[in-house]
Amino acid sequence: KIKLTYNKDFEAGNILTVLKAEKFINSDFLILNADHLFSSKAYKKIINEAKDITLGTYNHRKAGGDEMKVRFNSDGSVEMSKTLKKYDCGYLGLTTVSKGYAQEYFSSAKKLVRSYGNNAVVEMLIFQLSKKGIQIHKCNLSNFGFLEIDTPEDYENACRNINLLEREDSVSYLL
């Protein structure tokens, strides 16, 4: 069952879009970047391995300059930023949140918006939750290809290659 909600202020920050969906959430949920496309097998893997809060990650290659990086610190905190110099893995724009953590997730998101306004982003939320002692897990999706659409050229590439996403060896074709 999929419910869509529209955030007319989508350019104001991704955390505001997540908050628009709060009224529809009454179970575990998956947050995904709308400009990332994955195979059904990648979605099934992260859903099947989801615990508490789980990030879809990769570690089969170095994260590029414009890609989100993730560092799992020894104190249990988790940092996410495109500018991290030292990191453990890349982030694929997929996050699962279990029903048991939904209320804390949305409550913390609202606090971030009150503190940072339109500068609040989901990546800051992951850090805040981890600082509260909530364990953030990772699901390694390195074996799955994905497509990101940021430009007209990316869109054309996705149209040409979307059928490759379901191939077992899609990662070798798409990354």
Tab-separated table of C-alpha atoms in Angstrom:
chain	number	residue	atom	x	y	z
A	1	LYS	CA	0.000	0.000	0.000
A	2	ILE	CA	1.512	3.295	-1.085
A	3	LYS	CA	0.279	6.709	-0.043
A	4	LEU	CA	1.673	9.800	-1.682
A	5	THR	CA	1.752	13.256	-0.199
A	6	TYR	CA	2.939	16.418	-1.868
A	7	ASN	CA	5.100	19.068	-0.268
A	8	LYS	CA	4.659	22.296	-2.229
A	9	ASP	CA	7.689	23.656	-0.341
A	10	PHE	CA	9.936	20.765	-1.367
A	11	GLU	CA	12.862	23.079	-2.061
A	12	ALA	CA	12.831	24.212	1.578
A	13	GLY	CA	14.439	20.977	2.818
A	14	ASN	CA	13.911	17.241	2.773
A	15	ILE	CA	12.967	17.012	6.435
A	16	LEU	CA	9.839	19.082	5.744
A	17	THR	CA	8.772	16.566	3.122
A	18	VAL	CA	9.206	13.719	5.604
A	19	LEU	CA	7.054	15.598	8.127
A	20	LYS	CA	4.266	15.946	5.540
A	21	ALA	CA	3.898	12.154	5.606
A	22	GLU	CA	3.628	11.845	9.392
A	23	LYS	CA	-0.181	11.753	9.474
A	24	PHE	CA	-0.159	8.677	7.226
A	25	ILE	CA	2.338	6.666	9.269
A	26	ASN	CA	1.017	3.969	11.581
A	27	SER	CA	3.501	1.173	10.904
A	28	ASP	CA	7.096	0.600	9.837
A	29	PHE	CA	8.016	2.876	6.953
A	30	LEU	CA	10.606	3.377	4.249
A	31	ILE	CA	11.971	6.760	3.246
A	32	LEU	CA	13.613	6.999	-0.143
A	33	ASN	CA	15.092	9.723	-2.261
A	34	ALA	CA	12.722	10.268	-5.156
A	35	ASP	CA	15.579	10.664	-7.628
A	36	HIS	CA	17.073	7.210	-6.893
A	37	LEU	CA	15.844	4.063	-8.636
A	38	PHE	CA	16.572	0.564	-7.326
A	39	SER	CA	15.682	-3.015	-8.170
A	40	SER	CA	12.837	-4.696	-6.333
A	41	LYS	CA	15.457	-7.004	-4.775
A	42	ALA	CA	17.229	-4.044	-3.158
A	43	TYR	CA	13.961	-2.856	-1.619
A	44	LYS	CA	13.165	-6.364	-0.386
A	45	LYS	CA	16.602	-6.718	1.198
A	46	ILE	CA	16.443	-3.502	3.210
A	47	ILE	CA	12.860	-4.209	4.283
A	48	ASN	CA	13.740	-7.776	5.339
A	49	GLU	CA	16.845	-6.653	7.252
A	50	ALA	CA	15.267	-3.563	8.820
A	51	LYS	CA	15.784	-3.065	12.558
A	52	ASP	CA	14.929	0.081	14.505
A	53	ILE	CA	16.353	2.602	12.017
A	54	THR	CA	18.296	1.174	9.089
A	55	LEU	CA	20.242	2.979	6.369
A	56	GLY	CA	20.731	1.569	2.871
A	57	THR	CA	24.488	1.755	2.301
A	58	TYR	CA	27.245	0.652	-0.037
A	59	ASN	CA	30.953	0.008	0.437
A	60	HIS	CA	32.067	-1.571	-2.838
A	61	ARG	CA	33.530	1.721	-4.068
A	62	LYS	CA	34.599	5.104	-2.765
A	63	ALA	CA	31.771	7.628	-2.461
A	64	GLY	CA	31.995	10.490	-4.966
A	65	GLY	CA	32.155	14.163	-4.078
A	66	ASP	CA	28.404	14.778	-4.344
A	67	GLU	CA	27.421	11.514	-2.659
A	68	MET	CA	26.318	11.210	0.956
A	69	LYS	CA	28.867	9.577	3.221
A	70	VAL	CA	28.228	7.843	6.559
A	71	ARG	CA	30.477	7.415	9.581
A	72	PHE	CA	29.562	5.119	12.470
A	73	ASN	CA	31.440	6.507	15.480
A	74	SER	CA	32.663	4.467	18.465
A	75	ASP	CA	30.291	6.405	20.777
A	76	GLY	CA	27.279	5.091	18.808
A	77	SER	CA	26.636	8.336	16.945
A	78	VAL	CA	26.197	8.297	13.196
A	79	GLU	CA	27.255	11.212	11.021
A	80	MET	CA	26.044	11.763	7.475
A	81	SER	CA	27.392	14.426	5.150
A	82	LYS	CA	28.651	14.877	1.627
A	83	THR	CA	31.782	16.506	3.062
A	84	LEU	CA	33.017	13.802	5.478
A	85	LYS	CA	36.701	13.079	4.896
A	86	LYS	CA	36.676	9.803	6.842
A	87	TYR	CA	33.660	7.565	6.446
A	88	ASP	CA	32.618	3.922	6.591
A	89	CYS	CA	30.253	3.723	3.650
A	90	GLY	CA	28.108	5.640	1.218
A	91	TYR	CA	24.388	6.260	1.735
A	92	LEU	CA	21.934	5.266	-0.993
A	93	GLY	CA	18.978	7.398	0.035
A	94	LEU	CA	16.980	4.556	1.616
A	95	THR	CA	16.050	4.521	5.315
A	96	THR	CA	13.665	2.259	7.183
A	97	VAL	CA	12.090	3.303	10.472
A	98	SER	CA	10.284	0.745	12.615
A	99	LYS	CA	6.913	1.580	14.113
A	100	GLY	CA	8.477	1.620	17.574
A	101	TYR	CA	10.717	4.542	16.598
A	102	ALA	CA	8.275	6.505	14.457
A	103	GLN	CA	7.102	8.827	17.225
A	104	GLU	CA	10.677	9.661	18.268
A	105	TYR	CA	11.667	10.095	14.626
A	106	PHE	CA	8.960	12.667	13.941
A	107	SER	CA	9.334	14.392	17.318
A	108	SER	CA	13.070	14.829	16.728
A	109	ALA	CA	12.418	16.048	13.181
A	110	LYS	CA	10.100	18.767	14.488
A	111	LYS	CA	12.709	19.855	17.051
A	112	LEU	CA	15.310	20.150	14.303
A	113	VAL	CA	12.981	22.286	12.199
A	114	ARG	CA	12.330	24.559	15.175
A	115	SER	CA	16.076	24.907	15.755
A	116	TYR	CA	17.377	25.059	12.177
A	117	GLY	CA	14.367	26.028	10.061
A	118	ASN	CA	14.771	25.251	6.378
A	119	ASN	CA	18.380	24.234	6.980
A	120	ALA	CA	17.246	21.104	8.837
A	121	VAL	CA	17.828	17.957	6.807
A	122	VAL	CA	17.207	14.260	7.357
A	123	GLU	CA	20.932	13.617	7.727
A	124	MET	CA	20.961	15.828	10.842
A	125	LEU	CA	18.046	13.791	12.171
A	126	ILE	CA	19.993	10.528	11.952
A	127	PHE	CA	22.797	12.115	13.978
A	128	GLN	CA	20.357	13.456	16.609
A	129	LEU	CA	18.629	10.089	16.990
A	130	SER	CA	21.941	8.273	17.326
A	131	LYS	CA	23.075	10.767	20.001
A	132	LYS	CA	19.909	9.852	21.947
A	133	GLY	CA	21.112	6.250	22.045
A	134	ILE	CA	18.957	4.896	19.230
A	135	GLN	CA	21.012	2.367	17.335
A	136	ILE	CA	21.290	3.101	13.638
A	137	HIS	CA	21.850	-0.009	11.545
A	138	LYS	CA	23.138	-0.369	8.010
A	139	CYS	CA	22.013	-2.631	5.221
A	140	ASN	CA	24.736	-3.181	2.646
A	141	LEU	CA	23.217	-2.858	-0.825
A	142	SER	CA	26.553	-2.943	-2.657
A	143	ASN	CA	25.458	-5.876	-4.789
A	144	PHE	CA	22.570	-3.947	-6.295
A	145	GLY	CA	22.762	-1.374	-9.033
A	146	PHE	CA	20.904	1.892	-8.793
A	147	LEU	CA	20.216	4.892	-10.957
A	148	GLU	CA	20.205	8.494	-9.780
A	149	ILE	CA	18.468	11.161	-11.804
A	150	ASP	CA	19.816	14.669	-11.251
A	151	THR	CA	20.118	15.962	-14.808
A	152	PRO	CA	18.401	15.516	-18.181
A	153	GLU	CA	21.334	13.288	-19.162
A	154	ASP	CA	20.766	11.128	-16.065
A	155	TYR	CA	17.096	10.805	-17.023
A	156	GLU	CA	18.025	9.688	-20.549
A	157	ASN	CA	20.477	7.176	-19.082
A	158	ALA	CA	17.781	5.860	-16.724
A	159	CYS	CA	15.325	5.410	-19.598
A	160	ARG	CA	17.959	3.423	-21.507
A	161	ASN	CA	19.059	1.293	-18.550
A	162	ILE	CA	16.117	0.869	-16.201
A	163	ASN	CA	15.604	-2.689	-17.412
A	164	LEU	CA	19.103	-3.531	-16.100
A	165	LEU	CA	18.084	-2.885	-12.490
A	166	GLU	CA	16.474	-6.307	-12.123
A	167	ARG	CA	19.492	-8.190	-13.490
A	168	GLU	CA	21.540	-10.143	-10.970
A	169	ASP	CA	24.690	-8.455	-12.266
A	170	SER	CA	23.212	-4.962	-12.553
A	171	VAL	CA	25.846	-3.458	-10.304
A	172	SER	CA	28.518	-4.104	-12.917
A	173	TYR	CA	26.446	-2.358	-15.586
A	174	LEU	CA	25.143	0.617	-13.667
A	175	LEU	CA	27.914	1.718	-11.316
